[in-house]
Amino acid sequence: MSETLRRGLAGQLVGTLRERILTGEIPSGTRINEVEVARELGISRGPLREAIRQLVSEGLLVHVPNKGAVVFEAGVAEVEALFELRSALETAAARLAAGRRDRKDVTALRRACEQSRKLMTGGRRFAHRSSLDFHRALLDAARSPRIAEQVERVHQQITVLRSLHNVPASHTEASMADHEQLAEAVAEGLADRAAEVMARHLDRVRAQMIAHMAEQ
């Protein structure tokens, strides 16, 4: 296999494994068995190892000595720390987005909100993809690649942990309402309002996650 083909295959594997991890198909705490995954996907272990290294660098997988790659997992204290970091970064991003957004950014934010509503109306649970799409649109509007890079890592790790939870419909509705309020605050250039809604949104998500972990 040529170097170009091998790298291309590794890139495809990163997307496949990332999606399985974010949706909870490969749950938090699971060890990645290279032999089984390679057999299942009909590939060699070389490209798979490259994909695993990429996901380790993203924080979705963690290398554990004598065990190999394991899907990110965390206890209550680390979840609290993740949300402290995410809140600091995303409230700043919300402020920046309100001052830097353009028409395309506003359209993307509103479209992400509409897509979430369609999924909910169709009886589907609030998909992680809808949430990621909204927050990425907000980060795009903020025009801060450094903040976006850090938020992406933390957001994905939180998504992995949330995939284990049964999120109540009332919480889903509240999240969609938060997103819609954020979209309008950014559209209207209300930086303080955008930061306030983001902080409230993340605090509620954190509380819901911690409560669920306590029940377990």
PDB file of C-alpha atoms in Angstrom, residues 26-177:
ATOM      1  CA  ILE A  26     -17.876   2.279  21.678  1.00  0.00           C
ATOM      2  CA  PRO A  27     -18.553   3.370  25.283  1.00  0.00           C
ATOM      3  CA  SER A  28     -16.356   5.340  27.636  1.00  0.00           C
ATOM      4  CA  GLY A  29     -13.784   3.087  29.304  1.00  0.00           C
ATOM      5  CA  THR A  30     -13.705   0.524  26.481  1.00  0.00           C
ATOM      6  CA  ARG A  31     -10.328  -0.807  25.369  1.00  0.00           C
ATOM      7  CA  ILE A  32      -9.771  -0.660  21.615  1.00  0.00           C
ATOM      8  CA  ASN A  33      -8.877  -4.183  20.527  1.00  0.00           C
ATOM      9  CA  GLU A  34      -6.752  -3.594  17.425  1.00  0.00           C
ATOM     10  CA  VAL A  35      -7.031  -7.180  16.192  1.00  0.00           C
ATOM     11  CA  GLU A  36     -10.834  -7.251  16.437  1.00  0.00           C
ATOM     12  CA  VAL A  37     -11.332  -3.787  14.929  1.00  0.00           C
ATOM     13  CA  ALA A  38      -8.963  -4.508  12.042  1.00  0.00           C
ATOM     14  CA  ARG A  39     -10.741  -7.792  11.342  1.00  0.00           C
ATOM     15  CA  GLU A  40     -14.181  -6.192  11.515  1.00  0.00           C
ATOM     16  CA  LEU A  41     -13.244  -3.398   9.109  1.00  0.00           C
ATOM     17  CA  GLY A  42     -11.139  -5.594   6.839  1.00  0.00           C
ATOM     18  CA  ILE A  43      -8.002  -3.493   7.165  1.00  0.00           C
ATOM     19  CA  SER A  44      -4.399  -3.870   8.281  1.00  0.00           C
ATOM     20  CA  ARG A  45      -3.304  -2.691  11.701  1.00  0.00           C
ATOM     21  CA  GLY A  46      -0.895  -0.043  10.360  1.00  0.00           C
ATOM     22  CA  PRO A  47      -3.550   2.528   9.315  1.00  0.00           C
ATOM     23  CA  LEU A  48      -5.600   1.617  12.387  1.00  0.00           C
ATOM     24  CA  ARG A  49      -2.697   2.466  14.676  1.00  0.00           C
ATOM     25  CA  GLU A  50      -2.311   5.823  12.929  1.00  0.00           C
ATOM     26  CA  ALA A  51      -6.010   6.525  13.481  1.00  0.00           C
ATOM     27  CA  ILE A  52      -5.684   5.574  17.141  1.00  0.00           C
ATOM     28  CA  ARG A  53      -2.729   7.930  17.576  1.00  0.00           C
ATOM     29  CA  GLN A  54      -4.795  10.758  16.080  1.00  0.00           C
ATOM     30  CA  LEU A  55      -7.705  10.092  18.433  1.00  0.00           C
ATOM     31  CA  VAL A  56      -5.304   9.969  21.390  1.00  0.00           C
ATOM     32  CA  SER A  57      -4.050  13.422  20.364  1.00  0.00           C
ATOM     33  CA  GLU A  58      -7.692  14.628  20.293  1.00  0.00           C
ATOM     34  CA  GLY A  59      -8.324  13.307  23.796  1.00  0.00           C
ATOM     35  CA  LEU A  60     -11.003  10.790  22.744  1.00  0.00           C
ATOM     36  CA  LEU A  61      -8.677   7.887  23.446  1.00  0.00           C
ATOM     37  CA  VAL A  62      -6.143   7.551  26.246  1.00  0.00           C
ATOM     38  CA  HIS A  63      -3.083   5.319  26.113  1.00  0.00           C
ATOM     39  CA  VAL A  64      -2.941   3.123  29.212  1.00  0.00           C
ATOM     40  CA  PRO A  65       0.319   1.218  29.896  1.00  0.00           C
ATOM     41  CA  ASN A  66      -0.028  -2.565  29.449  1.00  0.00           C
ATOM     42  CA  LYS A  67      -3.567  -2.097  28.171  1.00  0.00           C
ATOM     43  CA  GLY A  68      -3.413   0.032  25.043  1.00  0.00           C
ATOM     44  CA  ALA A  69      -5.875   2.648  23.848  1.00  0.00           C
ATOM     45  CA  VAL A  70      -8.985   3.162  25.980  1.00  0.00           C
ATOM     46  CA  VAL A  71     -11.954   5.445  25.317  1.00  0.00           C
ATOM     47  CA  PHE A  72     -11.806   8.557  27.511  1.00  0.00           C
ATOM     48  CA  GLU A  73     -13.518   8.230  30.889  1.00  0.00           C
ATOM     49  CA  ALA A  74     -13.735  10.540  33.895  1.00  0.00           C
ATOM     50  CA  GLY A  75     -15.124  10.828  37.397  1.00  0.00           C
ATOM     51  CA  VAL A  76     -17.095  13.673  38.934  1.00  0.00           C
ATOM     52  CA  ALA A  77     -14.064  15.793  39.836  1.00  0.00           C
ATOM     53  CA  GLU A  78     -12.709  15.702  36.290  1.00  0.00           C
ATOM     54  CA  VAL A  79     -16.139  16.448  34.825  1.00  0.00           C
ATOM     55  CA  GLU A  80     -16.308  19.540  37.039  1.00  0.00           C
ATOM     56  CA  ALA A  81     -12.856  20.574  35.797  1.00  0.00           C
ATOM     57  CA  LEU A  82     -13.841  20.021  32.164  1.00  0.00           C
ATOM     58  CA  PHE A  83     -16.857  22.273  32.554  1.00  0.00           C
ATOM     59  CA  GLU A  84     -14.812  24.961  34.308  1.00  0.00           C
ATOM     60  CA  LEU A  85     -12.522  25.061  31.292  1.00  0.00           C
ATOM     61  CA  ARG A  86     -15.308  24.832  28.743  1.00  0.00           C
ATOM     62  CA  SER A  87     -17.335  27.585  30.402  1.00  0.00           C
ATOM     63  CA  ALA A  88     -14.350  29.943  30.488  1.00  0.00           C
ATOM     64  CA  LEU A  89     -13.602  29.314  26.815  1.00  0.00           C
ATOM     65  CA  GLU A  90     -17.117  29.262  25.396  1.00  0.00           C
ATOM     66  CA  THR A  91     -18.435  32.285  27.258  1.00  0.00           C
ATOM     67  CA  ALA A  92     -15.475  34.168  25.771  1.00  0.00           C
ATOM     68  CA  ALA A  93     -16.281  32.700  22.359  1.00  0.00           C
ATOM     69  CA  ALA A  94     -19.918  33.785  22.689  1.00  0.00           C
ATOM     70  CA  ARG A  95     -18.820  37.371  23.383  1.00  0.00           C
ATOM     71  CA  LEU A  96     -16.477  37.353  20.416  1.00  0.00           C
ATOM     72  CA  ALA A  97     -19.092  35.826  18.132  1.00  0.00           C
ATOM     73  CA  ALA A  98     -21.564  38.594  18.938  1.00  0.00           C
ATOM     74  CA  GLY A  99     -18.999  41.159  17.822  1.00  0.00           C
ATOM     75  CA  ARG A 100     -17.507  39.343  14.823  1.00  0.00           C
ATOM     76  CA  ARG A 101     -20.391  37.418  13.244  1.00  0.00           C
ATOM     77  CA  ASP A 102     -21.525  37.961   9.705  1.00  0.00           C
ATOM     78  CA  ARG A 103     -24.673  36.976   7.843  1.00  0.00           C
ATOM     79  CA  LYS A 104     -23.387  33.473   7.031  1.00  0.00           C
ATOM     80  CA  ASP A 105     -22.598  32.823  10.686  1.00  0.00           C
ATOM     81  CA  VAL A 106     -26.095  33.820  11.774  1.00  0.00           C
ATOM     82  CA  THR A 107     -27.600  31.607   9.090  1.00  0.00           C
ATOM     83  CA  ALA A 108     -25.473  28.644  10.233  1.00  0.00           C
ATOM     84  CA  LEU A 109     -26.480  29.112  13.871  1.00  0.00           C
ATOM     85  CA  ARG A 110     -30.178  29.326  13.028  1.00  0.00           C
ATOM     86  CA  ARG A 111     -29.959  26.349  10.682  1.00  0.00           C
ATOM     87  CA  ALA A 112     -28.388  24.239  13.446  1.00  0.00           C
ATOM     88  CA  CYS A 113     -31.245  25.220  15.761  1.00  0.00           C
ATOM     89  CA  GLU A 114     -33.838  24.328  13.138  1.00  0.00           C
ATOM     90  CA  GLN A 115     -32.224  20.943  12.549  1.00  0.00           C
ATOM     91  CA  SER A 116     -32.366  20.159  16.261  1.00  0.00           C
ATOM     92  CA  ARG A 117     -36.070  21.034  16.332  1.00  0.00           C
ATOM     93  CA  LYS A 118     -36.742  18.752  13.365  1.00  0.00           C
ATOM     94  CA  LEU A 119     -35.007  15.851  15.064  1.00  0.00           C
ATOM     95  CA  MET A 120     -36.976  16.417  18.256  1.00  0.00           C
ATOM     96  CA  THR A 121     -40.288  16.761  16.393  1.00  0.00           C
ATOM     97  CA  GLY A 122     -39.528  13.556  14.524  1.00  0.00           C
ATOM     98  CA  GLY A 123     -39.219  11.703  17.804  1.00  0.00           C
ATOM     99  CA  ARG A 124     -35.459  11.336  17.756  1.00  0.00           C
ATOM    100  CA  ARG A 125     -33.361  12.149  20.786  1.00  0.00           C
ATOM    101  CA  PHE A 126     -31.111  15.199  20.726  1.00  0.00           C
ATOM    102  CA  ALA A 127     -28.266  13.861  18.583  1.00  0.00           C
ATOM    103  CA  HIS A 128     -24.721  14.752  19.548  1.00  0.00           C
ATOM    104  CA  ARG A 129     -24.171  15.891  15.971  1.00  0.00           C
ATOM    105  CA  SER A 130     -26.755  18.676  16.279  1.00  0.00           C
ATOM    106  CA  SER A 131     -25.108  20.015  19.413  1.00  0.00           C
ATOM    107  CA  LEU A 132     -21.637  19.839  17.874  1.00  0.00           C
ATOM    108  CA  ASP A 133     -22.874  21.615  14.743  1.00  0.00           C
ATOM    109  CA  PHE A 134     -24.321  24.476  16.771  1.00  0.00           C
ATOM    110  CA  HIS A 135     -21.274  24.990  18.952  1.00  0.00           C
ATOM    111  CA  ARG A 136     -18.939  24.763  15.950  1.00  0.00           C
ATOM    112  CA  ALA A 137     -20.993  27.423  14.154  1.00  0.00           C
ATOM    113  CA  LEU A 138     -20.622  29.639  17.214  1.00  0.00           C
ATOM    114  CA  LEU A 139     -16.865  29.058  17.301  1.00  0.00           C
ATOM    115  CA  ASP A 140     -16.631  29.858  13.591  1.00  0.00           C
ATOM    116  CA  ALA A 141     -18.386  33.162  14.266  1.00  0.00           C
ATOM    117  CA  ALA A 142     -15.934  33.939  17.093  1.00  0.00           C
ATOM    118  CA  ARG A 143     -12.986  33.854  14.637  1.00  0.00           C
ATOM    119  CA  SER A 144     -10.621  32.500  17.292  1.00  0.00           C
ATOM    120  CA  PRO A 145      -8.867  29.312  16.130  1.00  0.00           C
ATOM    121  CA  ARG A 146      -7.028  28.916  19.450  1.00  0.00           C
ATOM    122  CA  ILE A 147     -10.252  28.929  21.462  1.00  0.00           C
ATOM    123  CA  ALA A 148     -11.941  26.667  18.889  1.00  0.00           C
ATOM    124  CA  GLU A 149      -9.157  24.082  19.110  1.00  0.00           C
ATOM    125  CA  GLN A 150      -9.403  23.818  22.896  1.00  0.00           C
ATOM    126  CA  VAL A 151     -13.198  23.835  22.992  1.00  0.00           C
ATOM    127  CA  GLU A 152     -13.382  21.087  20.359  1.00  0.00           C
ATOM    128  CA  ARG A 153     -11.294  18.779  22.522  1.00  0.00           C
ATOM    129  CA  VAL A 154     -13.260  19.434  25.715  1.00  0.00           C
ATOM    130  CA  HIS A 155     -16.646  19.297  23.954  1.00  0.00           C
ATOM    131  CA  GLN A 156     -15.851  15.909  22.410  1.00  0.00           C
ATOM    132  CA  GLN A 157     -14.745  14.498  25.759  1.00  0.00           C
ATOM    133  CA  ILE A 158     -17.965  15.677  27.402  1.00  0.00           C
ATOM    134  CA  THR A 159     -19.985  14.213  24.522  1.00  0.00           C
ATOM    135  CA  VAL A 160     -18.329  10.828  25.105  1.00  0.00           C
ATOM    136  CA  LEU A 161     -19.334  10.888  28.768  1.00  0.00           C
ATOM    137  CA  ARG A 162     -22.877  12.086  28.020  1.00  0.00           C
ATOM    138  CA  SER A 163     -23.407   9.258  25.535  1.00  0.00           C
ATOM    139  CA  LEU A 164     -23.706   6.956  28.572  1.00  0.00           C
ATOM    140  CA  HIS A 165     -26.601   8.991  29.984  1.00  0.00           C
ATOM    141  CA  ASN A 166     -30.304   8.890  29.331  1.00  0.00           C
ATOM    142  CA  VAL A 167     -30.977  12.616  28.873  1.00  0.00           C
ATOM    143  CA  PRO A 168     -34.551  13.604  29.865  1.00  0.00           C
ATOM    144  CA  ALA A 169     -36.757  15.214  27.207  1.00  0.00           C
ATOM    145  CA  SER A 170     -37.142  18.283  29.436  1.00  0.00           C
ATOM    146  CA  HIS A 171     -33.375  18.766  29.436  1.00  0.00           C
ATOM    147  CA  THR A 172     -33.265  18.396  25.659  1.00  0.00           C
ATOM    148  CA  GLU A 173     -35.946  21.038  25.275  1.00  0.00           C
ATOM    149  CA  ALA A 174     -34.042  23.393  27.570  1.00  0.00           C
ATOM    150  CA  SER A 175     -30.841  22.888  25.552  1.00  0.00           C
ATOM    151  CA  MET A 176     -32.601  23.718  22.309  1.00  0.00           C
ATOM    152  CA  ALA A 177     -34.100  26.839  23.869  1.00  0.00           C
TER     153      ALA A 177
END
